[in-house]
CSV table of C-alpha atoms in Angstrom, one decimal:
chain,number,residue,atom,x,y,z
A,1,UNK,CA,16.5,-3.9,-1.6
A,2,UNK,CA,15.1,-1.6,-4.3
A,3,UNK,CA,11.5,-0.4,-4.3
A,4,UNK,CA,9.2,2.0,-6.1
A,5,UNK,CA,5.5,3.0,-5.8
A,6,UNK,CA,4.0,3.9,-2.5
A,7,UNK,CA,1.9,0.7,-2.1
A,8,UNK,CA,4.8,-1.5,-3.2
A,9,UNK,CA,7.0,0.0,-0.6
A,10,UNK,CA,4.4,-0.1,2.2
A,11,UNK,CA,3.8,-3.8,1.5
A,12,UNK,CA,7.4,-4.6,2.4
A,13,UNK,CA,7.2,-3.0,5.8
A,14,UNK,CA,5.3,-5.8,7.7
A,15,UNK,CA,7.7,-8.4,6.1
A,16,UNK,CA,10.8,-6.5,7.3
A,17,UNK,CA,9.3,-6.1,10.7
A,18,UNK,CA,8.8,-9.8,10.9
A,19,UNK,CA,12.4,-10.3,9.7
A,20,UNK,CA,14.1,-8.1,12.3
A,21,UNK,CA,12.0,-9.7,15.1
A,22,UNK,CA,12.9,-13.3,14.0
A,23,UNK,CA,16.6,-12.5,13.0
A,24,UNK,CA,17.7,-9.8,15.5
A,25,UNK,CA,21.4,-10.6,14.7
A,26,UNK,CA,21.0,-9.6,11.0
A,27,UNK,CA,21.3,-6.0,9.8
A,28,UNK,CA,19.0,-4.8,7.0
A,29,UNK,CA,19.6,-1.9,4.6
A,30,UNK,CA,16.7,-0.7,2.6
A,31,UNK,CA,17.5,1.2,-0.7
A,32,UNK,CA,14.6,3.4,-1.7
A,33,UNK,CA,13.7,7.0,-2.6
A,34,UNK,CA,14.2,9.5,0.3
A,35,UNK,CA,10.4,10.2,0.3
A,36,UNK,CA,9.8,6.7,1.7
A,37,UNK,CA,12.2,6.9,4.7
A,38,UNK,CA,9.4,7.6,7.2
A,39,UNK,CA,7.9,4.1,6.5
A,40,UNK,CA,11.0,2.4,8.0
A,41,UNK,CA,11.6,4.7,11.0
A,42,UNK,CA,11.7,2.9,14.4
A,43,UNK,CA,12.4,-0.6,12.9
A,44,UNK,CA,15.4,-2.0,14.8
A,45,UNK,CA,18.5,-3.2,13.0
A,46,UNK,CA,17.3,-1.4,9.8
A,47,UNK,CA,19.2,1.3,8.0
A,48,UNK,CA,17.8,3.4,5.2
A,49,UNK,CA,19.9,4.2,2.1
A,50,UNK,CA,18.5,7.0,-0.1
A,51,UNK,CA,18.5,6.3,-3.8
A,52,UNK,CA,19.2,9.5,-5.7
A,53,UNK,CA,17.5,8.9,-9.1
A,54,UNK,CA,17.9,12.5,-10.2
A,55,UNK,CA,21.6,12.9,-9.9
A,56,UNK,CA,24.1,10.5,-8.3
A,57,UNK,CA,22.3,7.3,-9.2
A,58,UNK,CA,20.8,8.3,-12.5
A,59,UNK,CA,21.2,6.1,-15.6
A,60,UNK,CA,23.4,3.1,-16.0
A,61,UNK,CA,26.5,4.9,-14.7
A,62,UNK,CA,24.4,5.9,-11.7
A,63,UNK,CA,23.5,2.3,-11.0
A,64,UNK,CA,27.2,1.4,-11.1
A,65,UNK,CA,27.7,4.2,-8.5
A,66,UNK,CA,24.8,2.9,-6.5
A,67,UNK,CA,26.4,-0.6,-6.4
A,68,UNK,CA,29.7,0.9,-5.3
A,69,UNK,CA,28.0,3.0,-2.6
A,70,UNK,CA,26.1,0.1,-1.2
A,71,UNK,CA,29.0,-2.3,-1.4
A,72,UNK,CA,30.9,-0.1,1.0
A,73,UNK,CA,28.3,-1.1,3.6
A,74,UNK,CA,29.7,-4.7,3.5
A,75,UNK,CA,26.5,-6.3,2.1
A,76,UNK,CA,26.5,-10.1,2.3
A,77,UNK,CA,23.3,-10.7,0.3
A,78,UNK,CA,20.9,-8.7,-1.9
A,79,UNK,CA,17.1,-9.1,-1.9
A,80,UNK,CA,15.4,-7.6,-4.9
A,81,UNK,CA,11.8,-7.0,-3.8
A,82,UNK,CA,11.0,-5.0,-6.9
A,83,UNK,CA,12.1,-7.0,-10.0
A,84,UNK,CA,12.4,-4.1,-12.5
A,85,UNK,CA,15.3,-3.3,-14.8
A,86,UNK,CA,17.2,-1.1,-12.4
A,87,UNK,CA,17.0,-3.5,-9.4
A,88,UNK,CA,17.9,-6.4,-11.7
A,89,UNK,CA,21.1,-4.6,-12.8
A,90,UNK,CA,22.2,-3.9,-9.2
A,91,UNK,CA,21.3,-7.4,-8.2
A,92,UNK,CA,23.4,-8.8,-11.1
A,93,UNK,CA,26.4,-6.6,-10.0
A,94,UNK,CA,26.2,-8.1,-6.5
A,95,UNK,CA,26.0,-11.6,-8.0
A,96,UNK,CA,29.1,-11.0,-10.1
A,97,UNK,CA,30.9,-9.8,-7.0
A,98,UNK,CA,30.2,-13.2,-5.4
A,99,UNK,CA,27.3,-12.2,-3.2
A,100,UNK,CA,24.0,-14.1,-2.7
A,101,UNK,CA,21.0,-12.6,-4.3
A,102,UNK,CA,17.3,-13.4,-4.8
A,103,UNK,CA,14.6,-11.7,-6.7
A,104,UNK,CA,10.8,-11.5,-6.1
A,105,UNK,CA,8.7,-13.6,-8.4
A,106,UNK,CA,5.8,-11.3,-9.3
A,107,UNK,CA,3.7,-14.3,-10.7
A,108,UNK,CA,3.0,-12.6,-14.0
A,109,UNK,CA,1.6,-15.8,-15.6
A,110,UNK,CA,-0.9,-16.4,-12.8
A,111,UNK,CA,-2.0,-12.8,-12.9
A,112,UNK,CA,-2.5,-13.0,-16.6
A,113,UNK,CA,-4.7,-16.1,-16.1
A,114,UNK,CA,-6.7,-14.3,-13.4
A,115,UNK,CA,-7.4,-11.1,-15.5
A,116,UNK,CA,-7.9,-12.4,-19.0
A,117,UNK,CA,-11.4,-12.2,-20.5
A,118,UNK,CA,-11.5,-15.8,-21.9
A,119,UNK,CA,-10.7,-19.0,-20.0
A,120,UNK,CA,-10.2,-17.0,-16.8
A,121,UNK,CA,-8.7,-19.0,-13.9
A,122,UNK,CA,-10.3,-17.3,-10.9
A,123,UNK,CA,-8.3,-18.3,-7.8
A,124,UNK,CA,-6.4,-16.7,-5.0
A,125,UNK,CA,-2.7,-16.2,-5.9
A,126,UNK,CA,0.1,-15.9,-3.4
A,127,UNK,CA,0.1,-12.5,-1.7
A,128,UNK,CA,2.9,-10.0,-2.2
A,129,UNK,CA,3.8,-10.6,1.4
A,130,UNK,CA,4.3,-14.3,0.8
A,131,UNK,CA,6.3,-13.5,-2.4
A,132,UNK,CA,8.6,-11.2,-0.4
A,133,UNK,CA,9.0,-13.8,2.3
A,134,UNK,CA,10.0,-16.3,-0.3
A,135,UNK,CA,12.9,-14.0,-1.4
A,136,UNK,CA,14.3,-14.1,2.1
A,137,UNK,CA,13.7,-17.9,2.2
A,138,UNK,CA,15.9,-18.2,-0.9
A,139,UNK,CA,18.6,-16.3,1.0
A,140,UNK,CA,18.3,-18.7,3.9
A,141,UNK,CA,15.9,-16.9,6.2
A,142,UNK,CA,12.5,-18.6,6.8
A,143,UNK,CA,9.9,-16.1,7.9
A,144,UNK,CA,6.7,-16.6,9.8
A,145,UNK,CA,4.3,-13.8,8.9
A,146,UNK,CA,1.5,-14.9,11.2
A,147,UNK,CA,2.7,-13.0,14.3
A,148,UNK,CA,4.0,-9.7,13.1
A,149,UNK,CA,4.2,-6.8,15.5
A,150,UNK,CA,2.9,-3.3,14.6
A,151,UNK,CA,4.2,0.0,15.9
A,152,UNK,CA,2.4,1.8,18.7
A,153,UNK,CA,0.0,4.5,17.8
A,154,UNK,CA,2.0,7.7,17.3
A,155,UNK,CA,1.7,10.7,19.6
A,156,UNK,CA,-0.1,13.4,17.6
A,157,UNK,CA,1.7,16.7,17.4
A,158,UNK,CA,0.0,19.9,18.5
A,159,UNK,CA,-0.3,20.9,14.9
A,160,UNK,CA,-2.3,17.8,14.0
A,161,UNK,CA,-4.5,18.2,17.1
A,162,UNK,CA,-5.2,21.8,16.2
A,163,UNK,CA,-6.6,20.6,12.8
A,164,UNK,CA,-8.6,17.6,14.0
A,165,UNK,CA,-9.6,18.8,17.4
A,166,UNK,CA,-10.1,16.6,20.5
A,167,UNK,CA,-9.9,12.9,20.3
A,168,UNK,CA,-13.1,11.7,22.0
A,169,UNK,CA,-14.6,10.5,18.7
A,170,UNK,CA,-13.9,7.4,16.7
A,171,UNK,CA,-11.5,8.3,13.9
A,172,UNK,CA,-12.5,7.1,10.4
A,173,UNK,CA,-10.0,7.7,7.6
A,174,UNK,CA,-11.3,7.8,4.0
A,175,UNK,CA,-9.0,7.8,1.0
A,176,UNK,CA,-11.5,8.0,-2.0
A,177,UNK,CA,-8.9,8.1,-4.8
A,178,UNK,CA,-6.6,5.7,-6.7
A,179,UNK,CA,-4.2,6.0,-9.5
A,180,UNK,CA,-6.7,4.7,-12.1
A,181,UNK,CA,-10.4,5.6,-12.5
A,182,UNK,CA,-11.3,1.9,-12.8
A,183,UNK,CA,-10.4,1.6,-9.1
A,184,UNK,CA,-12.3,4.7,-7.8
A,185,UNK,CA,-15.7,4.3,-6.2
A,186,UNK,CA,-18.2,6.7,-7.9
A,187,UNK,CA,-18.2,10.1,-6.2
A,188,UNK,CA,-22.0,10.2,-5.7
A,189,UNK,CA,-21.9,6.9,-3.8
A,190,UNK,CA,-18.8,8.0,-1.8
A,191,UNK,CA,-20.7,11.2,-0.9
A,192,UNK,CA,-23.6,9.0,0.4
A,193,UNK,CA,-21.1,7.0,2.5
A,194,UNK,CA,-19.5,10.1,4.0
A,195,UNK,CA,-22.7,12.0,4.7
A,196,UNK,CA,-24.4,8.9,6.3
A,197,UNK,CA,-21.4,8.4,8.6
A,198,UNK,CA,-21.3,12.1,9.4
A,199,UNK,CA,-24.8,12.0,10.9
A,200,UNK,CA,-23.2,10.2,13.9
A,201,UNK,CA,-21.5,12.8,16.1
A,202,UNK,CA,-19.4,10.0,17.7
A,203,UNK,CA,-17.5,9.8,14.4
A,204,UNK,CA,-14.8,12.1,13.1
A,205,UNK,CA,-14.1,11.5,9.4
A,206,UNK,CA,-10.7,12.4,8.0
A,207,UNK,CA,-10.3,12.6,4.2
A,208,UNK,CA,-7.0,11.8,2.6
A,209,UNK,CA,-5.8,12.6,-0.9
A,210,UNK,CA,-3.4,14.9,-2.8
A,211,UNK,CA,-3.2,17.0,-5.9
A,212,UNK,CA,-5.2,20.2,-6.7
A,213,UNK,CA,-8.3,18.5,-8.2
A,214,UNK,CA,-8.5,15.9,-5.4
A,215,UNK,CA,-8.2,18.6,-2.7
A,216,UNK,CA,-11.1,20.6,-4.3
A,217,UNK,CA,-13.3,17.5,-4.3
A,218,UNK,CA,-12.4,16.7,-0.7
A,219,UNK,CA,-13.1,20.3,0.3
A,220,UNK,CA,-16.6,20.1,-1.2
A,221,UNK,CA,-17.3,16.8,0.7
A,222,UNK,CA,-16.2,18.2,4.0
A,223,UNK,CA,-17.8,21.6,3.9
A,224,UNK,CA,-21.3,20.9,5.1
A,225,UNK,CA,-20.2,19.0,8.2
A,226,UNK,CA,-18.3,19.9,11.3
A,227,UNK,CA,-17.0,16.3,11.9
A,228,UNK,CA,-15.5,15.9,8.4
A,229,UNK,CA,-12.0,17.2,7.9
A,230,UNK,CA,-10.1,17.3,4.7
A,231,UNK,CA,-6.4,16.5,5.6
A,232,UNK,CA,-5.1,16.7,2.1
A,233,UNK,CA,-2.3,19.3,1.7
A,234,UNK,CA,-2.5,20.3,5.4
A,235,UNK,CA,0.2,18.2,7.0
A,236,UNK,CA,3.6,16.7,6.0
A,237,UNK,CA,3.8,13.1,4.9
A,238,UNK,CA,5.4,12.0,8.2
A,239,UNK,CA,2.6,13.6,10.1
A,240,UNK,CA,0.1,11.9,7.9
A,241,UNK,CA,1.6,8.5,8.9
A,242,UNK,CA,1.3,9.5,12.6
A,243,UNK,CA,-2.3,10.4,12.1
A,244,UNK,CA,-3.2,7.2,10.1
A,245,UNK,CA,-1.7,5.1,12.9
A,246,UNK,CA,-4.4,6.6,15.2
A,247,UNK,CA,-7.3,5.8,13.0
A,248,UNK,CA,-10.0,3.3,14.2
A,249,UNK,CA,-10.6,2.2,10.6
A,250,UNK,CA,-9.5,3.2,7.1
A,251,UNK,CA,-11.8,3.1,4.0
A,252,UNK,CA,-9.7,3.0,0.9
A,253,UNK,CA,-9.7,1.9,-2.7
A,254,UNK,CA,-7.1,-0.7,-3.9
A,255,UNK,CA,-4.4,1.9,-3.4
A,256,UNK,CA,-1.3,2.9,-1.4
A,257,UNK,CA,-3.4,4.3,1.5
A,258,UNK,CA,-4.8,0.9,2.2
A,259,UNK,CA,-1.3,-0.6,2.5
A,260,UNK,CA,0.0,2.3,4.6
A,261,UNK,CA,-2.9,1.9,7.1
A,262,UNK,CA,-2.4,-1.9,7.2
A,263,UNK,CA,1.4,-1.6,7.8
A,264,UNK,CA,0.5,0.5,10.8
A,265,UNK,CA,-1.9,-2.1,12.2
A,266,UNK,CA,-5.1,-0.2,11.4
A,267,UNK,CA,-8.2,-2.1,10.3
A,268,UNK,CA,-8.8,-1.5,6.6
A,269,UNK,CA,-11.9,-1.8,4.4
A,270,UNK,CA,-11.0,-1.8,0.7
A,271,UNK,CA,-13.3,-1.3,-2.4
A,272,UNK,CA,-12.3,-3.1,-5.6
A,273,UNK,CA,-13.4,-2.2,-9.1
A,274,UNK,CA,-11.4,-3.5,-12.1
A,275,UNK,CA,-8.9,-5.3,-9.8
A,276,UNK,CA,-9.5,-8.0,-7.2
A,277,UNK,CA,-7.7,-9.1,-4.0
A,278,UNK,CA,-7.0,-12.5,-5.5
A,279,UNK,CA,-4.2,-10.9,-7.4
A,280,UNK,CA,-2.3,-10.8,-4.1
A,281,UNK,CA,-2.7,-7.2,-3.1
A,282,UNK,CA,-5.1,-7.5,-0.2
A,283,UNK,CA,-3.6,-5.3,2.5
A,284,UNK,CA,-1.5,-7.0,5.2
A,285,UNK,CA,-3.3,-8.9,8.0
A,286,UNK,CA,-6.7,-7.8,6.7
A,287,UNK,CA,-9.7,-10.1,6.3
A,288,UNK,CA,-11.1,-10.9,2.8
A,289,UNK,CA,-14.5,-10.1,4.3
A,290,UNK,CA,-13.5,-6.5,4.5
A,291,UNK,CA,-12.5,-6.4,0.8
A,292,UNK,CA,-15.8,-5.3,-1.0
A,293,UNK,CA,-15.6,-6.4,-4.6
A,294,UNK,CA,-17.7,-5.5,-7.6
A,295,UNK,CA,-20.4,-8.1,-8.6
A,296,UNK,CA,-18.9,-10.7,-10.8
A,297,UNK,CA,-22.3,-12.2,-11.8
A,298,UNK,CA,-23.1,-8.9,-13.4
A,299,UNK,CA,-19.5,-8.3,-14.6
A,300,UNK,CA,-18.1,-11.8,-15.3
A,301,UNK,CA,-14.8,-10.5,-16.8
A,302,UNK,CA,-13.7,-9.1,-13.5
A,303,UNK,CA,-11.0,-8.7,-12.5
A,304,UNK,CA,-9.9,-7.2,-15.8
A,305,UNK,CA,-6.6,-5.8,-14.6
A,306,UNK,CA,-3.9,-6.4,-12.0
A,307,UNK,CA,-3.3,-2.7,-11.4
A,308,UNK,CA,-6.4,-1.0,-12.8
A,309,UNK,CA,-4.6,0.4,-15.9
A,310,UNK,CA,-6.8,-1.5,-18.4
A,311,UNK,CA,-10.3,-0.4,-19.2
A,312,UNK,CA,-13.0,-2.7,-20.6
A,313,UNK,CA,-15.9,-1.3,-22.5
A,314,UNK,CA,-19.2,-1.6,-20.6
A,315,UNK,CA,-17.4,-2.1,-17.2
A,316,UNK,CA,-17.2,1.6,-16.2
A,317,UNK,CA,-20.0,1.2,-13.7
A,318,UNK,CA,-18.9,-2.1,-12.1
A,319,UNK,CA,-18.2,-0.4,-8.7
A,320,UNK,CA,-21.9,0.7,-8.6
A,321,UNK,CA,-22.7,-2.9,-7.6
A,322,UNK,CA,-21.1,-2.1,-4.2
A,323,UNK,CA,-23.9,-0.3,-2.4
A,324,UNK,CA,-23.1,2.7,-0.2
A,325,UNK,CA,-25.3,1.0,2.5
A,326,UNK,CA,-23.0,-2.1,2.5
A,327,UNK,CA,-19.9,0.1,2.9
A,328,UNK,CA,-21.4,2.1,5.8
A,329,UNK,CA,-22.6,-1.1,7.6
A,330,UNK,CA,-19.1,-2.6,7.2
A,331,UNK,CA,-17.5,0.4,8.8
A,332,UNK,CA,-20.0,0.5,11.6
A,333,UNK,CA,-19.5,-3.2,12.3
A,334,UNK,CA,-15.7,-2.7,12.6
A,335,UNK,CA,-16.2,0.2,15.0
């Protein structure tokens, strides 16, 4: 299997957990970037193969090498859960060598109908989890995703405990950023959410993000309060996963953090701007009730994009229709 962006990779994890539970006699090998290896640790019968995009597996010759490298593992079938040029080439090489292969259908036509401005067809599309399960079905493995197991909460290292302090408070994770601005809740409203929650000393609020600019914003949000901690840039990625597994709730945009929390069995509240959960990216095992979407009566062209990479004039303030009070109440209800 060949995977890419953080959210895409995280969305495969619950499906693979279901697979190894239902087919314990089958061995899986996941091909992905080394960075994502921690996602798959602790999953039985699953090996991780690091894809070296910078050197060994770079370019077309590199993909031939990747095929040869993976073939040595005596692969019987190839599941392409990514459906991009690179994964298609490797998949084709396996097909030419007589192996079974199946590729995820991303449902591009349905997504186009959902996001176009005119003659929009506003309906729930199959989730990415259902699409991934269908790939395995094509290879002969029927999957039931209704009873997936999640890992136990990780034991927190002394280093993490030193940063966050004792654990007698409810842990609320907040990831206020996303790849595109059209998916980011306005900073003034997010500040209201965070400061309102911080009034309750039974809550400890952990802020997640990355990059210099994001860290500066998170620092300014956390400074006035003793129970708000900016985690960005303070711990390694693997430790971040351990910490997220201990959260009582995660508040996130339509972003990778939502899918990471969900794959670890954490309750997730998501905020949606230009995008919408109907496109199939609602985090795993989460209720549609906890996906707070911008007001379509006020902004009828929503969703305007599948990934948030398209901007529509006049829709910049769509997320302001999600009130900070609603977000706070939703969090409190889940706690």
